[in-house]
PDB file of C-alpha atoms in Angstrom:
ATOM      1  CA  UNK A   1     -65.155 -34.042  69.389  1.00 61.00           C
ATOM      2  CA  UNK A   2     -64.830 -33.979  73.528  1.00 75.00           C
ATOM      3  CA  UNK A   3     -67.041 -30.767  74.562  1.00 81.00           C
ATOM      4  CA  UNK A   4     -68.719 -29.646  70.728  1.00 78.00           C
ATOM      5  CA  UNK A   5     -72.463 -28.854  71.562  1.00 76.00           C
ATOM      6  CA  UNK A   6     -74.458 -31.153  69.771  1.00 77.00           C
ATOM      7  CA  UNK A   7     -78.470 -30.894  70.217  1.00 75.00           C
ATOM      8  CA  UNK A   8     -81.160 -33.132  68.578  1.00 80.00           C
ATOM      9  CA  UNK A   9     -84.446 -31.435  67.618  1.00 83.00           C
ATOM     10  CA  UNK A  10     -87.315 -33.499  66.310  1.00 88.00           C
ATOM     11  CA  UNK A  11     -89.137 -33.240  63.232  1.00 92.00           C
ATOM     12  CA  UNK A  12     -91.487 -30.072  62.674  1.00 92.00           C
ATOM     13  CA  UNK A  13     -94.125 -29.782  60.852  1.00 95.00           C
ATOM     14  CA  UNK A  14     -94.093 -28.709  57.330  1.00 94.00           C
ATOM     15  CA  UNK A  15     -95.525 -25.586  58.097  1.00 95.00           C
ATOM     16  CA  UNK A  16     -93.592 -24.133  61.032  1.00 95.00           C
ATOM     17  CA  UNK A  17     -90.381 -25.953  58.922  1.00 93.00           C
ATOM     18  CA  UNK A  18     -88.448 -22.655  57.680  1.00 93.00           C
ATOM     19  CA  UNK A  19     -89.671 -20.749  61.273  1.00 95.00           C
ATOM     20  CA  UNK A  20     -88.027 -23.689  63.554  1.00 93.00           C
ATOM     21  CA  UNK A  21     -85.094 -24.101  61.120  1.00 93.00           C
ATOM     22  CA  UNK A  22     -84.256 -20.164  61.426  1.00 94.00           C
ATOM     23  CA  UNK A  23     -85.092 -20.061  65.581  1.00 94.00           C
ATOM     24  CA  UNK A  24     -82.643 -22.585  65.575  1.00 92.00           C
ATOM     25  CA  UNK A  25     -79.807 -20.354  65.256  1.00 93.00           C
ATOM     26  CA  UNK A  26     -77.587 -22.924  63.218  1.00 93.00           C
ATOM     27  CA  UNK A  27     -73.437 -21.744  62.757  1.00 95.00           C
ATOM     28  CA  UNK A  28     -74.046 -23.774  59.651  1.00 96.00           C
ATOM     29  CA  UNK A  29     -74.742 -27.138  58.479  1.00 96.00           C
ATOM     30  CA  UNK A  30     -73.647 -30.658  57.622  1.00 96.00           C
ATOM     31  CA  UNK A  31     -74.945 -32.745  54.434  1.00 95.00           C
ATOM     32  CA  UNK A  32     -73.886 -36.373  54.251  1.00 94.00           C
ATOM     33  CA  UNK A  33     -74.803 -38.118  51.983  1.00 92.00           C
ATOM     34  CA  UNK A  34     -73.804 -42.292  51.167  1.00 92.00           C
ATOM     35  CA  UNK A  35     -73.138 -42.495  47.422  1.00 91.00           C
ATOM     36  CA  UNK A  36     -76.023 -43.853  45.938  1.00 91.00           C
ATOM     37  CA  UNK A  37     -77.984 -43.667  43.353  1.00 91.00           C
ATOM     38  CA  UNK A  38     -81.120 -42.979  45.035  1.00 93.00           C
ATOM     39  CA  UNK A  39     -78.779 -40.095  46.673  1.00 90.00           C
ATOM     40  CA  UNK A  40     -77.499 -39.038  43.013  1.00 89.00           C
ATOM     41  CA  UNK A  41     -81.425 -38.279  41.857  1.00 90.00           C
ATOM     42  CA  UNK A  42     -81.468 -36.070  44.920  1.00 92.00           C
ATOM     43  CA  UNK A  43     -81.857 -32.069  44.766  1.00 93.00           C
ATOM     44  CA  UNK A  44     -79.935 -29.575  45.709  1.00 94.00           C
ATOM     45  CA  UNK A  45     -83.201 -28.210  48.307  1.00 94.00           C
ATOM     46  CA  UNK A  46     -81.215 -28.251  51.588  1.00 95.00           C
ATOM     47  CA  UNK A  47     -78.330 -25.707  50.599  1.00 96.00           C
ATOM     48  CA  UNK A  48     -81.218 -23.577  48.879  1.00 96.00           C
ATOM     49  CA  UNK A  49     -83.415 -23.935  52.100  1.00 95.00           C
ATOM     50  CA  UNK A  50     -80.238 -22.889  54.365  1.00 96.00           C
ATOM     51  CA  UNK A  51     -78.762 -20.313  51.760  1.00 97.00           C
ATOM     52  CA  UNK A  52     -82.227 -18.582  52.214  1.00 95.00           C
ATOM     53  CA  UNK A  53     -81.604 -18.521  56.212  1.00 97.00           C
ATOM     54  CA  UNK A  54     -78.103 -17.330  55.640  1.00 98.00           C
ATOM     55  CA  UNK A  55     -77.132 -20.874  57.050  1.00 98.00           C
ATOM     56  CA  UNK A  56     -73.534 -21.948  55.650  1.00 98.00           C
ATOM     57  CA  UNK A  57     -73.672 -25.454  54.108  1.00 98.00           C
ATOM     58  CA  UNK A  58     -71.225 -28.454  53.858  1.00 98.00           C
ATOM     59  CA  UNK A  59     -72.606 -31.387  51.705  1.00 97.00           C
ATOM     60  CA  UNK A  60     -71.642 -34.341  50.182  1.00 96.00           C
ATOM     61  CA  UNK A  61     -69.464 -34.596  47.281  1.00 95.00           C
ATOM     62  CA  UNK A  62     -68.979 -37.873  44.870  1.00 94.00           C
ATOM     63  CA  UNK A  63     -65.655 -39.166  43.250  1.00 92.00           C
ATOM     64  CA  UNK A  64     -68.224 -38.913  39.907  1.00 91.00           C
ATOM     65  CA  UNK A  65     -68.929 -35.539  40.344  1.00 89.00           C
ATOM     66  CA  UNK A  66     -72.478 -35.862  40.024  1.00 87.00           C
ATOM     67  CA  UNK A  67     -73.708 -34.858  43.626  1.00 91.00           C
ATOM     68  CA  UNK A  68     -76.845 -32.879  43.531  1.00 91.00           C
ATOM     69  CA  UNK A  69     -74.096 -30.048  45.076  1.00 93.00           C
ATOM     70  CA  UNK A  70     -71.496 -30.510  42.715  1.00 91.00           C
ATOM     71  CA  UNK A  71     -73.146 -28.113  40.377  1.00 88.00           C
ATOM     72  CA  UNK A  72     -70.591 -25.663  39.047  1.00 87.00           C
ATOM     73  CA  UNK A  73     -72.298 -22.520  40.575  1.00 92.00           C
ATOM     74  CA  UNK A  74     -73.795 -23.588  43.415  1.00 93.00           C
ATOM     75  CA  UNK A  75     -70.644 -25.129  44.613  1.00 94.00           C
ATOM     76  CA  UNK A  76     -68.969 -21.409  44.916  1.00 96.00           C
ATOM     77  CA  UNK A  77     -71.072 -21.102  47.770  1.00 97.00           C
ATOM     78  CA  UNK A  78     -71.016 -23.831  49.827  1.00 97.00           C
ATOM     79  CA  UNK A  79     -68.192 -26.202  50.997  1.00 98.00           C
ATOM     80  CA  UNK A  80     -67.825 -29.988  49.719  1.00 97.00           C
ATOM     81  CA  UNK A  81     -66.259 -32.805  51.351  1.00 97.00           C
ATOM     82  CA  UNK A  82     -66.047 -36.845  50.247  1.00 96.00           C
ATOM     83  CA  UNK A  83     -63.635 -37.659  52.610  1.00 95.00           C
ATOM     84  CA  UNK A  84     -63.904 -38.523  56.451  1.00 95.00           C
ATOM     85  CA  UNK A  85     -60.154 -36.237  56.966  1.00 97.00           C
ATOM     86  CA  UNK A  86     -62.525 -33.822  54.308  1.00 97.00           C
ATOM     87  CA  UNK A  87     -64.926 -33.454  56.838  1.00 97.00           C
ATOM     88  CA  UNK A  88     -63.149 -32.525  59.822  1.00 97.00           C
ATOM     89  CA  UNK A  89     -60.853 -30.012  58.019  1.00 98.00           C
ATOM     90  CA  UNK A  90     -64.714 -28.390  56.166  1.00 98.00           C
ATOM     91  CA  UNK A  91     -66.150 -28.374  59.718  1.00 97.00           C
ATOM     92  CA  UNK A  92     -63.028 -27.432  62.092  1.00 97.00           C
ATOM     93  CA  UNK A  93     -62.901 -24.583  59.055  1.00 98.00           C
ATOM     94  CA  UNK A  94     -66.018 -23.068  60.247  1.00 97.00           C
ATOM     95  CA  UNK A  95     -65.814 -23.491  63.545  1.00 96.00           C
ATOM     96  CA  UNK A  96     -62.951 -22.136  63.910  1.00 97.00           C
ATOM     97  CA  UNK A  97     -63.774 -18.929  61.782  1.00 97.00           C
ATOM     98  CA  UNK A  98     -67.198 -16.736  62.819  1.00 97.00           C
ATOM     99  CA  UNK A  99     -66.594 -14.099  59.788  1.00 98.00           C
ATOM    100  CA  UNK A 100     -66.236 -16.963  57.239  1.00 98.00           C
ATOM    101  CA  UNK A 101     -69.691 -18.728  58.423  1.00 98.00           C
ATOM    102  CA  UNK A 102     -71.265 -15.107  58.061  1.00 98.00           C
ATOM    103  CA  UNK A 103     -69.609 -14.494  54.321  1.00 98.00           C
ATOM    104  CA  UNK A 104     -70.667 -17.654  53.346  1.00 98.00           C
ATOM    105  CA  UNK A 105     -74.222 -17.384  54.515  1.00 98.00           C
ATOM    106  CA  UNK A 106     -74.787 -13.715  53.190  1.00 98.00           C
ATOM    107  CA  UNK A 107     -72.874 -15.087  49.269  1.00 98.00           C
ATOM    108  CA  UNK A 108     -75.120 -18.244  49.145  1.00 98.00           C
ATOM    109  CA  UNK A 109     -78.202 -16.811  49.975  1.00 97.00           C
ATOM    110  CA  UNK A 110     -77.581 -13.221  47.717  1.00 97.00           C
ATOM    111  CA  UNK A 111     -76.853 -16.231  45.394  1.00 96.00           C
ATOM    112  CA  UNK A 112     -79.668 -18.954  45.793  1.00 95.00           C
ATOM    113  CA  UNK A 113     -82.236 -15.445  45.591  1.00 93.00           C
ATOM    114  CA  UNK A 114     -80.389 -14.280  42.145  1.00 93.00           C
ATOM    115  CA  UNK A 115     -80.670 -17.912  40.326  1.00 91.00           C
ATOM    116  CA  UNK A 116     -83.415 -19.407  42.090  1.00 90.00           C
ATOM    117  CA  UNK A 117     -86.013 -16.795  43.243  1.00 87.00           C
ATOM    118  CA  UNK A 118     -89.379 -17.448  41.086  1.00 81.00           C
ATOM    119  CA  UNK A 119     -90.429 -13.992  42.045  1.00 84.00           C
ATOM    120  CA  UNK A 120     -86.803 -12.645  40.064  1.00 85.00           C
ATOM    121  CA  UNK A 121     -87.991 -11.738  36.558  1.00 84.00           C
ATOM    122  CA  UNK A 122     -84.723 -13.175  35.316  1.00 83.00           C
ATOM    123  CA  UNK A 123     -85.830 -16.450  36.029  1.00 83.00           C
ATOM    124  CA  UNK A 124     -89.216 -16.522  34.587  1.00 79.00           C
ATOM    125  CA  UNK A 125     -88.040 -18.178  31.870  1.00 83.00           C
ATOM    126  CA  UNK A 126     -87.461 -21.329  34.110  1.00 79.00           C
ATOM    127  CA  UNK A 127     -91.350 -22.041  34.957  1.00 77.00           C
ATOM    128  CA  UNK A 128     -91.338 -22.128  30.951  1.00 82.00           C
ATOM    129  CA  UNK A 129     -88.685 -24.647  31.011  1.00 83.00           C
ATOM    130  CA  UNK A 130     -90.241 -26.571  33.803  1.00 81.00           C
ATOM    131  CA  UNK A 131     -93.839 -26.640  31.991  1.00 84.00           C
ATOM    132  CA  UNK A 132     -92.566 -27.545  28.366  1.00 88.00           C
ATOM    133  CA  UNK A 133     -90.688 -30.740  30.078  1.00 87.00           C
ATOM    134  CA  UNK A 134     -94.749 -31.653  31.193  1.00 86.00           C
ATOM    135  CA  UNK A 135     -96.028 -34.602  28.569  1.00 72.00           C
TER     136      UNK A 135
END
Protein backbone atom coordinates (compact mmCIF):
# COMPACT_ATOMS: atom_id res chain seq x y z
CA UNK A 1 0.00 0.00 0.00
CA UNK A 2 3.56 2.10 -0.40
CA UNK A 3 2.42 5.46 -2.32
CA UNK A 4 -1.88 4.96 -2.38
CA UNK A 5 -3.23 8.52 -1.44
CA UNK A 6 -5.01 8.21 1.60
CA UNK A 7 -6.66 11.56 3.15
CA UNK A 8 -8.67 11.88 6.44
CA UNK A 9 -11.54 14.40 6.45
CA UNK A 10 -13.41 15.10 9.64
CA UNK A 11 -16.91 14.83 10.38
CA UNK A 12 -19.42 17.39 8.64
CA UNK A 13 -22.28 18.45 9.66
CA UNK A 14 -25.49 16.83 8.85
CA UNK A 15 -26.45 19.43 6.68
CA UNK A 16 -23.50 20.13 4.37
CA UNK A 17 -23.17 15.90 4.65
CA UNK A 18 -24.22 14.90 0.90
CA UNK A 19 -22.39 18.50 -0.42
CA UNK A 20 -18.86 17.52 1.35
CA UNK A 21 -19.34 13.81 0.51
CA UNK A 22 -19.81 14.72 -3.39
CA UNK A 23 -16.81 17.72 -3.30
CA UNK A 24 -14.90 14.99 -2.16
CA UNK A 25 -14.44 13.47 -5.41
CA UNK A 26 -14.31 9.76 -4.02
CA UNK A 27 -13.03 6.80 -6.92
CA UNK A 28 -15.31 4.80 -4.69
CA UNK A 29 -15.64 3.49 -1.32
CA UNK A 30 -14.81 0.96 1.37
CA UNK A 31 -17.47 -0.58 3.97
CA UNK A 32 -16.06 -2.75 6.73
CA UNK A 33 -17.88 -3.94 8.81
CA UNK A 34 -16.87 -6.60 12.12
CA UNK A 35 -19.58 -9.27 12.18
CA UNK A 36 -21.81 -8.42 14.76
CA UNK A 37 -24.95 -8.33 15.60
CA UNK A 38 -25.27 -4.79 16.32
CA UNK A 39 -23.62 -4.62 12.61
CA UNK A 40 -26.33 -7.26 11.27
CA UNK A 41 -29.40 -4.70 12.42
CA UNK A 42 -27.53 -2.18 10.32
CA UNK A 43 -28.99 -0.58 6.94
CA UNK A 44 -28.01 -0.62 3.80
CA UNK A 45 -27.83 3.77 3.93
CA UNK A 46 -24.15 4.10 2.92
CA UNK A 47 -24.30 2.27 -0.60
CA UNK A 48 -27.73 4.22 -1.12
CA UNK A 49 -26.03 7.55 0.04
CA UNK A 50 -22.92 6.80 -2.43
CA UNK A 51 -25.11 5.13 -5.27
CA UNK A 52 -26.90 8.59 -5.28
CA UNK A 53 -23.32 10.39 -5.80
CA UNK A 54 -22.44 7.85 -8.41
CA UNK A 55 -19.78 6.68 -5.76
CA UNK A 56 -18.89 2.81 -6.35
CA UNK A 57 -19.22 0.83 -3.09
CA UNK A 58 -17.38 -2.20 -1.51
CA UNK A 59 -18.98 -3.39 1.83
CA UNK A 60 -18.93 -6.00 4.10
CA UNK A 61 -20.20 -9.35 3.49
CA UNK A 62 -21.01 -12.21 6.30
CA UNK A 63 -20.37 -16.07 6.04
CA UNK A 64 -24.45 -15.93 7.13
CA UNK A 65 -25.40 -13.97 4.42
CA UNK A 66 -27.29 -11.60 6.32
CA UNK A 67 -25.20 -8.31 5.81
CA UNK A 68 -27.36 -5.31 5.46
CA UNK A 69 -25.57 -5.52 1.62
CA UNK A 70 -26.13 -8.96 0.98
CA UNK A 71 -29.55 -8.19 -0.31
CA UNK A 72 -30.13 -10.00 -3.58
CA UNK A 73 -30.59 -6.77 -5.68
CA UNK A 74 -28.66 -4.42 -4.19
CA UNK A 75 -25.70 -6.65 -4.29
CA UNK A 76 -25.72 -6.44 -8.38
CA UNK A 77 -24.46 -3.16 -7.84
CA UNK A 78 -21.95 -3.00 -5.53
CA UNK A 79 -18.93 -5.29 -4.75
CA UNK A 80 -18.72 -7.61 -1.48
CA UNK A 81 -15.80 -8.85 0.25
CA UNK A 82 -15.45 -11.04 3.81
CA UNK A 83 -12.09 -11.81 3.34
CA UNK A 84 -8.80 -9.76 4.05
CA UNK A 85 -7.22 -11.49 0.30
CA UNK A 86 -11.26 -10.35 -0.66
CA UNK A 87 -10.43 -7.00 -0.03
CA UNK A 88 -7.38 -6.34 -1.80
CA UNK A 89 -8.48 -8.20 -4.99
CA UNK A 90 -12.35 -5.77 -4.61
CA UNK A 91 -10.11 -2.69 -4.14
CA UNK A 92 -6.91 -3.38 -6.50
CA UNK A 93 -10.18 -4.18 -8.96
CA UNK A 94 -11.14 -0.64 -8.96
CA UNK A 95 -8.19 0.90 -8.83
CA UNK A 96 -6.90 -0.57 -11.35
CA UNK A 97 -9.98 -0.02 -13.73
CA UNK A 98 -11.41 3.90 -14.20
CA UNK A 99 -14.38 2.67 -16.67
CA UNK A 100 -15.49 -0.03 -14.16
CA UNK A 101 -15.67 2.61 -11.09
CA UNK A 102 -17.78 4.85 -13.59
CA UNK A 103 -20.24 1.73 -14.70
CA UNK A 104 -20.65 0.87 -11.36
CA UNK A 105 -21.48 4.29 -10.06
CA UNK A 106 -23.91 5.25 -13.01
CA UNK A 107 -25.83 1.14 -12.46
CA UNK A 108 -26.10 1.65 -8.63
CA UNK A 109 -27.32 4.93 -8.56
CA UNK A 110 -29.92 4.45 -11.93
CA UNK A 111 -30.62 1.55 -9.47
CA UNK A 112 -30.87 2.94 -5.79
CA UNK A 113 -33.29 5.98 -7.75
CA UNK A 114 -35.58 3.07 -9.46
CA UNK A 115 -36.17 0.99 -6.01
CA UNK A 116 -35.61 3.52 -3.52
CA UNK A 117 -36.66 7.03 -4.74
CA UNK A 118 -39.89 8.12 -2.54
CA UNK A 119 -40.60 10.65 -5.19
CA UNK A 120 -40.87 7.29 -7.93
CA UNK A 121 -44.60 6.53 -8.04
CA UNK A 122 -43.64 2.88 -8.17
CA UNK A 123 -42.64 2.97 -4.78
CA UNK A 124 -45.45 4.68 -3.13
CA UNK A 125 -46.65 1.69 -2.05
CA UNK A 126 -43.61 1.41 0.39
CA UNK A 127 -44.58 4.56 2.74
CA UNK A 128 -47.86 2.27 3.00
CA UNK A 129 -45.81 -0.57 4.05
CA UNK A 130 -43.69 1.49 6.33
CA UNK A 131 -46.91 3.16 8.10
CA UNK A 132 -49.03 -0.15 8.51
CA UNK A 133 -45.79 -1.71 10.43
CA UNK A 134 -46.56 1.64 13.02
CA UNK A 135 -48.50 0.10 16.35
Amino acid sequence: WSGVNIEWHPFSKVDEYYETLNDLKLDFVIIPRADTYFNRCKSNLKFLENSGLEIPTIAQSFETGDSPYQDQEDSKYLLLAKTQEEWISQIEKLISDKELRRKMGKEAREYVLSKYDINNPENSNKWVEAYSLIK
